[in-house]
Short mmCIF file of C-alpha atoms (C1' of nucleotides) in Angstrom, two decimals:
data_model
loop_
_atom_site.label_atom_id
_atom_site.label_comp_id
_atom_site.label_asym_id
_atom_site.label_seq_id
_atom_site.Cartn_x
_atom_site.Cartn_y
_atom_site.Cartn_z
CA UNK A 134 -154.08 193.16 46.15
CA UNK A 135 -157.56 194.39 45.65
CA UNK A 136 -160.68 192.26 45.05
CA UNK A 137 -164.20 192.83 44.02
CA UNK A 138 -167.87 192.29 44.92
CA UNK A 139 -167.89 191.49 48.57
CA UNK A 140 -164.39 189.69 48.86
CA UNK A 141 -161.74 191.19 51.13
CA UNK A 142 -159.94 194.38 50.22
CA UNK A 143 -156.22 194.62 51.03
CA UNK A 144 -155.00 198.13 50.17
CA UNK A 145 -151.23 198.35 49.88
CA UNK A 146 -148.86 201.11 48.93
CA UNK A 147 -147.10 200.92 45.69
CA UNK A 148 -143.66 200.23 47.28
CA UNK A 149 -145.09 197.42 49.70
CA UNK A 150 -146.56 196.12 46.67
CA UNK A 151 -143.51 195.91 44.81
CA UNK A 152 -141.64 194.26 47.78
CA UNK A 153 -144.56 191.90 48.37
CA UNK A 154 -143.87 190.87 44.63
CA UNK A 155 -140.23 190.52 45.07
CA UNK A 156 -140.62 188.34 48.11
CA UNK A 157 -143.33 186.11 46.32
CA UNK A 158 -141.13 185.87 43.11
CA UNK A 159 -138.33 184.58 45.54
CA UNK A 160 -140.47 182.32 47.47
CA UNK A 161 -142.88 180.81 44.86
CA UNK A 162 -140.11 179.04 43.18
CA UNK A 163 -140.43 175.47 42.21
CA UNK A 164 -137.60 174.09 44.37
CA UNK A 165 -138.30 176.47 47.10
CA UNK A 166 -141.75 174.85 47.63
CA UNK A 167 -140.59 171.46 47.40
CA UNK A 168 -137.86 172.14 49.96
CA UNK A 169 -140.42 173.59 52.31
CA UNK A 170 -142.30 170.59 51.90
CA UNK A 171 -139.43 168.21 52.54
CA UNK A 172 -138.59 170.24 55.69
CA UNK A 173 -142.14 170.45 56.82
CA UNK A 174 -142.57 166.64 56.43
CA UNK A 175 -139.29 165.42 57.82
CA UNK A 176 -138.09 168.24 60.10
CA UNK A 177 -134.27 169.13 60.22
CA UNK A 178 -132.40 167.65 57.38
CA UNK A 179 -129.05 167.50 56.12
CA UNK A 180 -127.79 168.69 52.67
CA UNK A 181 -127.81 165.47 50.94
CA UNK A 182 -131.12 164.37 52.53
CA UNK A 183 -132.84 167.50 51.20
CA UNK A 184 -131.54 166.73 47.73
CA UNK A 185 -132.65 163.01 47.94
CA UNK A 186 -136.27 163.83 49.22
CA UNK A 187 -136.88 166.64 46.81
CA UNK A 188 -135.73 164.44 43.82
CA UNK A 189 -134.46 165.60 40.48
CA UNK A 190 -132.63 168.69 41.68
CA UNK A 191 -129.11 169.52 40.60
CA UNK A 192 -126.69 170.09 43.25
CA UNK A 193 -126.15 173.55 41.85
CA UNK A 194 -129.85 174.63 42.32
CA UNK A 195 -129.91 172.91 45.64
CA UNK A 196 -127.30 175.00 46.92
CA UNK A 197 -128.44 178.10 45.34
CA UNK A 198 -131.97 177.68 46.59
CA UNK A 199 -131.00 176.66 50.04
CA UNK A 200 -128.84 179.89 50.21
CA UNK A 201 -131.75 182.03 49.02
CA UNK A 202 -134.02 180.52 51.64
CA UNK A 203 -131.45 181.04 54.35
CA UNK A 204 -130.95 184.61 53.21
CA UNK A 205 -134.73 185.33 53.38
CA UNK A 206 -135.07 183.90 56.79
CA UNK A 207 -137.20 180.84 55.78
CA UNK A 208 -134.62 178.17 56.88
CA UNK A 209 -131.67 178.11 59.30
CA UNK A 210 -128.35 176.65 58.38
CA UNK A 211 -126.43 174.86 61.15
CA UNK A 212 -122.91 173.90 60.41
CA UNK A 213 -121.08 171.20 62.74
CA UNK A 214 -117.35 171.74 62.23
CA UNK A 215 -116.57 168.10 62.08
CA UNK A 216 -114.97 165.92 59.41
CA UNK A 217 -116.72 164.93 57.28
CA UNK A 218 -118.86 168.06 57.16
CA UNK A 219 -122.30 168.03 58.70
CA UNK A 220 -124.79 170.69 57.97
CA UNK A 221 -128.37 170.79 59.12
CA UNK A 222 -131.22 172.85 57.66
CA UNK A 223 -134.27 173.66 59.59
CA UNK A 224 -137.44 175.70 58.99
CA UNK A 225 -138.00 179.02 60.76
CA UNK A 226 -141.30 180.16 62.16
CA UNK A 227 -141.93 182.32 59.16
CA UNK A 228 -141.05 179.51 56.88
CA UNK A 229 -143.68 177.30 58.58
CA UNK A 230 -146.05 180.23 58.12
CA UNK A 231 -145.37 180.38 54.41
CA UNK A 232 -145.89 176.72 54.26
CA UNK A 233 -149.16 176.97 55.79
CA UNK A 234 -150.11 179.91 53.45
CA UNK A 235 -149.29 177.85 50.41
CA UNK A 236 -151.73 175.18 51.72
CA UNK A 237 -154.68 177.31 50.14
CA UNK A 238 -153.08 176.70 46.59
CA UNK A 239 -152.72 173.13 47.20
CA UNK A 240 -156.20 172.77 48.31
CA UNK A 241 -157.24 174.63 45.02
CA UNK A 242 -155.20 172.10 42.96
CA UNK A 243 -156.82 169.27 44.76
CA UNK A 244 -160.14 170.60 43.99
CA UNK A 245 -159.81 171.73 40.45
CA UNK A 246 -156.91 169.92 38.82
CA UNK A 247 -159.31 167.90 36.93
CA UNK A 248 -161.03 170.88 35.55
CA UNK A 249 -157.71 172.49 34.63
CA UNK A 250 -156.71 169.35 32.62
CA UNK A 251 -159.99 169.34 31.09
CA UNK A 252 -159.54 173.02 30.18
CA UNK A 253 -156.39 172.38 28.70
CA UNK A 254 -157.68 169.49 26.62
CA UNK A 255 -160.53 171.69 25.39
CA UNK A 256 -158.21 174.49 24.65
CA UNK A 257 -155.85 172.10 22.70
CA UNK A 258 -158.84 170.80 20.70
CA UNK A 259 -160.01 174.30 19.87
CA UNK A 260 -156.91 175.74 18.71
CA UNK A 261 -155.36 172.33 17.44
CA UNK A 262 -157.31 172.83 14.10
CA UNK B 1136 -148.45 168.07 51.31
CA UNK B 1137 -147.68 166.66 54.68
CA UNK B 1138 -146.93 168.38 57.93
CA UNK B 1139 -145.59 167.23 61.15
CA UNK B 1140 -146.35 167.30 64.86
CA UNK B 1141 -150.12 167.68 65.12
CA UNK B 1142 -150.50 170.04 62.09
CA UNK B 1143 -152.79 169.07 59.31
CA UNK B 1144 -151.92 166.57 56.75
CA UNK B 1145 -152.95 166.74 53.23
CA UNK B 1146 -152.00 163.71 50.99
CA UNK B 1147 -151.74 164.28 47.33
CA UNK B 1148 -151.46 162.14 44.32
CA UNK B 1149 -148.27 162.54 42.10
CA UNK B 1150 -150.39 164.19 39.46
CA UNK B 1151 -151.86 166.79 41.78
CA UNK B 1152 -148.40 167.41 43.01
CA UNK B 1153 -147.16 168.03 39.53
CA UNK B 1154 -150.07 170.42 38.83
CA UNK B 1155 -149.34 172.37 42.02
CA UNK B 1156 -145.93 172.95 40.91
CA UNK B 1157 -147.04 173.91 37.61
CA UNK B 1158 -149.69 176.10 38.74
CA UNK B 1159 -147.45 177.76 41.20
CA UNK B 1160 -144.88 178.34 38.51
CA UNK B 1161 -147.67 180.09 36.48
CA UNK B 1162 -148.99 182.13 39.24
CA UNK B 1163 -145.88 183.02 40.65
CA UNK B 1164 -145.05 184.58 37.25
CA UNK B 1165 -144.83 188.41 37.47
CA UNK B 1166 -147.25 189.00 34.62
CA UNK B 1167 -149.77 186.56 35.60
CA UNK B 1168 -150.20 187.80 39.11
CA UNK B 1169 -150.68 191.30 37.70
CA UNK B 1170 -153.30 190.20 35.21
CA UNK B 1171 -155.06 188.27 37.94
CA UNK B 1172 -155.07 191.43 39.85
CA UNK B 1173 -156.29 193.55 37.09
CA UNK B 1174 -159.16 191.34 36.13
CA UNK B 1175 -160.09 190.80 39.93
CA UNK B 1176 -160.14 194.62 40.52
CA UNK B 1177 -161.84 195.76 37.08
CA UNK B 1178 -163.66 192.77 35.92
CA UNK B 1179 -163.92 192.12 32.14
CA UNK B 1180 -161.31 193.90 30.16
CA UNK B 1181 -160.14 194.23 26.65
CA UNK B 1182 -156.57 193.44 25.49
CA UNK B 1183 -155.27 196.93 25.43
CA UNK B 1184 -156.91 197.68 28.74
CA UNK B 1185 -155.05 194.76 30.37
CA UNK B 1186 -151.82 195.98 29.01
CA UNK B 1187 -152.52 199.39 30.18
CA UNK B 1188 -153.60 198.52 33.80
CA UNK B 1189 -150.85 196.00 34.18
CA UNK B 1190 -148.30 198.46 32.99
CA UNK B 1191 -144.75 198.03 31.49
CA UNK B 1192 -145.65 194.86 29.89
CA UNK B 1193 -144.66 194.04 26.17
CA UNK B 1194 -147.26 193.06 23.80
CA UNK B 1195 -145.57 189.75 23.26
CA UNK B 1196 -145.88 188.83 26.88
CA UNK B 1197 -149.29 190.14 27.24
CA UNK B 1198 -150.41 187.85 24.45
CA UNK B 1199 -148.65 184.81 25.86
CA UNK B 1200 -149.55 185.28 29.42
CA UNK B 1201 -153.13 185.61 28.47
CA UNK B 1202 -153.14 182.47 26.21
CA UNK B 1203 -151.62 180.45 29.10
CA UNK B 1204 -154.18 181.75 31.43
CA UNK B 1205 -157.02 181.04 28.90
CA UNK B 1206 -155.50 177.54 28.12
CA UNK B 1207 -155.53 176.57 32.01
CA UNK B 1208 -159.18 177.76 32.24
CA UNK B 1209 -158.32 180.78 34.54
CA UNK B 1210 -159.93 183.21 32.30
CA UNK B 1211 -162.02 183.25 29.05
CA UNK B 1212 -161.53 185.03 25.94
CA UNK B 1213 -164.39 186.48 24.18
CA UNK B 1214 -164.10 187.69 20.44
CA UNK B 1215 -166.61 190.10 18.95
CA UNK B 1216 -166.28 189.85 15.24
CA UNK B 1217 -166.30 193.44 14.54
CA UNK B 1218 -163.93 195.96 12.88
CA UNK B 1219 -161.75 196.98 14.69
CA UNK B 1220 -161.39 193.73 16.68
CA UNK B 1221 -162.88 193.71 20.10
CA UNK B 1222 -161.71 191.00 22.67
CA UNK B 1223 -162.74 190.68 26.11
CA UNK B 1224 -161.06 188.85 29.04
CA UNK B 1225 -163.03 187.81 32.02
CA UNK B 1226 -161.97 185.68 34.92
CA UNK B 1227 -163.47 182.17 35.42
CA UNK B 1228 -164.78 180.69 38.73
CA UNK B 1229 -161.77 178.65 39.13
CA UNK B 1230 -159.59 181.70 38.29
CA UNK B 1231 -161.38 183.48 41.03
CA UNK B 1232 -160.88 180.57 43.44
CA UNK B 1233 -157.26 180.50 42.67
CA UNK B 1234 -156.80 184.18 43.22
CA UNK B 1235 -158.55 183.85 46.58
CA UNK B 1236 -156.30 180.89 47.40
CA UNK B 1237 -153.34 182.70 46.50
CA UNK B 1238 -154.32 185.50 48.87
CA UNK B 1239 -153.01 183.60 51.59
CA UNK B 1240 -149.45 183.95 50.27
CA UNK B 1241 -150.15 187.53 49.63
CA UNK B 1242 -151.18 187.98 53.25
CA UNK B 1243 -148.04 186.04 54.26
CA UNK B 1244 -145.90 188.52 52.27
CA UNK B 1245 -147.43 191.56 53.57
CA UNK B 1246 -147.16 190.18 57.21
CA UNK B 1247 -143.60 189.16 56.98
CA UNK B 1248 -141.86 191.20 54.19
CA UNK B 1249 -140.24 193.45 56.82
CA UNK B 1250 -138.89 190.45 58.66
CA UNK B 1251 -137.60 189.04 55.44
CA UNK B 1252 -135.83 192.27 54.62
CA UNK B 1253 -134.39 192.19 58.16
CA UNK B 1254 -133.28 188.53 57.50
CA UNK B 1255 -131.69 189.68 54.33
CA UNK B 1256 -129.65 192.43 55.88
CA UNK B 1257 -128.73 190.13 58.70
CA UNK B 1258 -127.48 187.62 56.13
CA UNK B 1259 -125.54 190.11 54.11
CA UNK B 1260 -123.92 191.40 57.32
CA UNK B 1261 -123.00 187.81 58.27
CA UNK B 1262 -121.77 186.71 54.86
CA UNK B 1263 -120.53 190.10 53.80
CA UNK B 1264 -117.18 189.69 55.78
"C1'" DC C 766 -157.52 196.90 17.84
"C1'" DT C 767 -155.54 192.45 18.35
"C1'" DG C 768 -152.50 189.95 17.47
"C1'" DA C 769 -148.35 186.92 14.82
"C1'" DA C 770 -143.64 186.62 13.39
"C1'" DT C 771 -138.81 187.52 13.71
"C1'" DC C 772 -134.33 188.74 15.81
"C1'" DC C 773 -131.53 188.53 19.55
"C1'" DG C 774 -129.02 189.65 24.13
"C1'" DG C 775 -129.18 188.00 28.68
"C1'" DC C 776 -130.12 184.94 32.36
"C1'" DT C 777 -131.15 180.28 33.98
"C1'" DG C 778 -130.25 175.93 35.18
"C1'" DG C 779 -127.90 171.19 33.89
"C1'" DA C 780 -123.52 168.61 33.50
"C1'" DT C 781 -119.04 168.22 35.05
"C1'" DA C 782 -114.84 168.61 37.52
"C1'" DC C 783 -112.47 169.96 41.54
"C1'" DT C 784 -111.75 171.27 46.92
"C1'" DG C 785 -111.58 171.36 52.27
"C1'" DC D 1053 -120.07 165.36 53.16
"C1'" DA D 1054 -121.06 169.82 51.33
"C1'" DG D 1055 -120.09 172.59 48.68
"C1'" DT D 1056 -117.39 175.87 44.64
"C1'" DA D 1057 -116.03 176.79 39.93
"C1'" DT D 1058 -116.68 176.40 35.09
"C1'" DC D 1059 -118.68 175.60 30.73
"C1'" DC D 1060 -122.51 175.92 27.77
"C1'" DA D 1061 -127.01 174.92 25.51
"C1'" DG D 1062 -131.57 176.51 25.95
"C1'" DC D 1063 -135.38 179.37 27.12
"C1'" DC D 1064 -137.21 184.06 28.26
"C1'" DG D 1065 -138.53 188.19 27.30
"C1'" DG D 1066 -137.98 192.96 25.11
"C1'" DA D 1067 -138.02 195.49 20.59
"C1'" DT D 1068 -139.41 195.63 16.21
"C1'" DT D 1069 -142.11 194.67 12.13
"C1'" DC D 1070 -146.03 192.97 9.68
"C1'" DA D 1071 -151.12 191.39 9.04
"C1'" DG D 1072 -156.22 190.77 9.35
#
DNA sequence: CTGAATCCGGCTGGATACTG
DNA sequence: CAGTATCCAGCCGGATTCAG
């Protein structure tokens, strides 16, 4: 990503750029963010606990998202071979780093959410008629 | 967002939480990211210029994405009433702020994408058999 | 040049039922 | 408890065509 006018410059090769976009595409997903939050806040959690804390997620998407996050190395999955099954999910170091990186966006939203809502209202008023 | 064990704590209202998810959804979008990059790098651009710099985007998605970004107040749309039409798109202050905030995620991706790929390969090897 | 409108195939994601 | 499997409605996004 390149910036202008005195902001930082980060030059990347096209292939790295593509990989970065791919990683961001996987990682900057709605459920991924919420699961990262849940694990950051509560530490290690079981499958059902994650679903309950996140809220509103279907079992299918919970499974799918957890699998993807495990695949990308954001979390670890520990299976305890007992009956009934007991599976624990824990954030990895790069998962925590990612969560920290997202903080900037959270701060942005804290700072500007009112302006975004105002912009949307103004846009609606402009385009509405 | 809350963290644990001595890390920073950021408490957010439900509405901010909702906006963050919404904004992340927008920014995580492939075309939004590329348009932010294009405007950050080149400054004010015309409709066709954005499409050419971004590359590979359909006219429909270009229009749609620009509209969404304008609605959210990330960019401004300036129409010059001439023939042929001349429309300029420019990043707003909060658009630049968001881009800067999102830089953290880019840096994360650039820092760790190799580890992500390694994790994916390891996962594939584990699950493959 | 800058869009709007339409058609349409493919993928996403929710609901549901079933398994070890 | 922790998934897997299946069905299916809805949205996304590309291609194309038309308009101011």
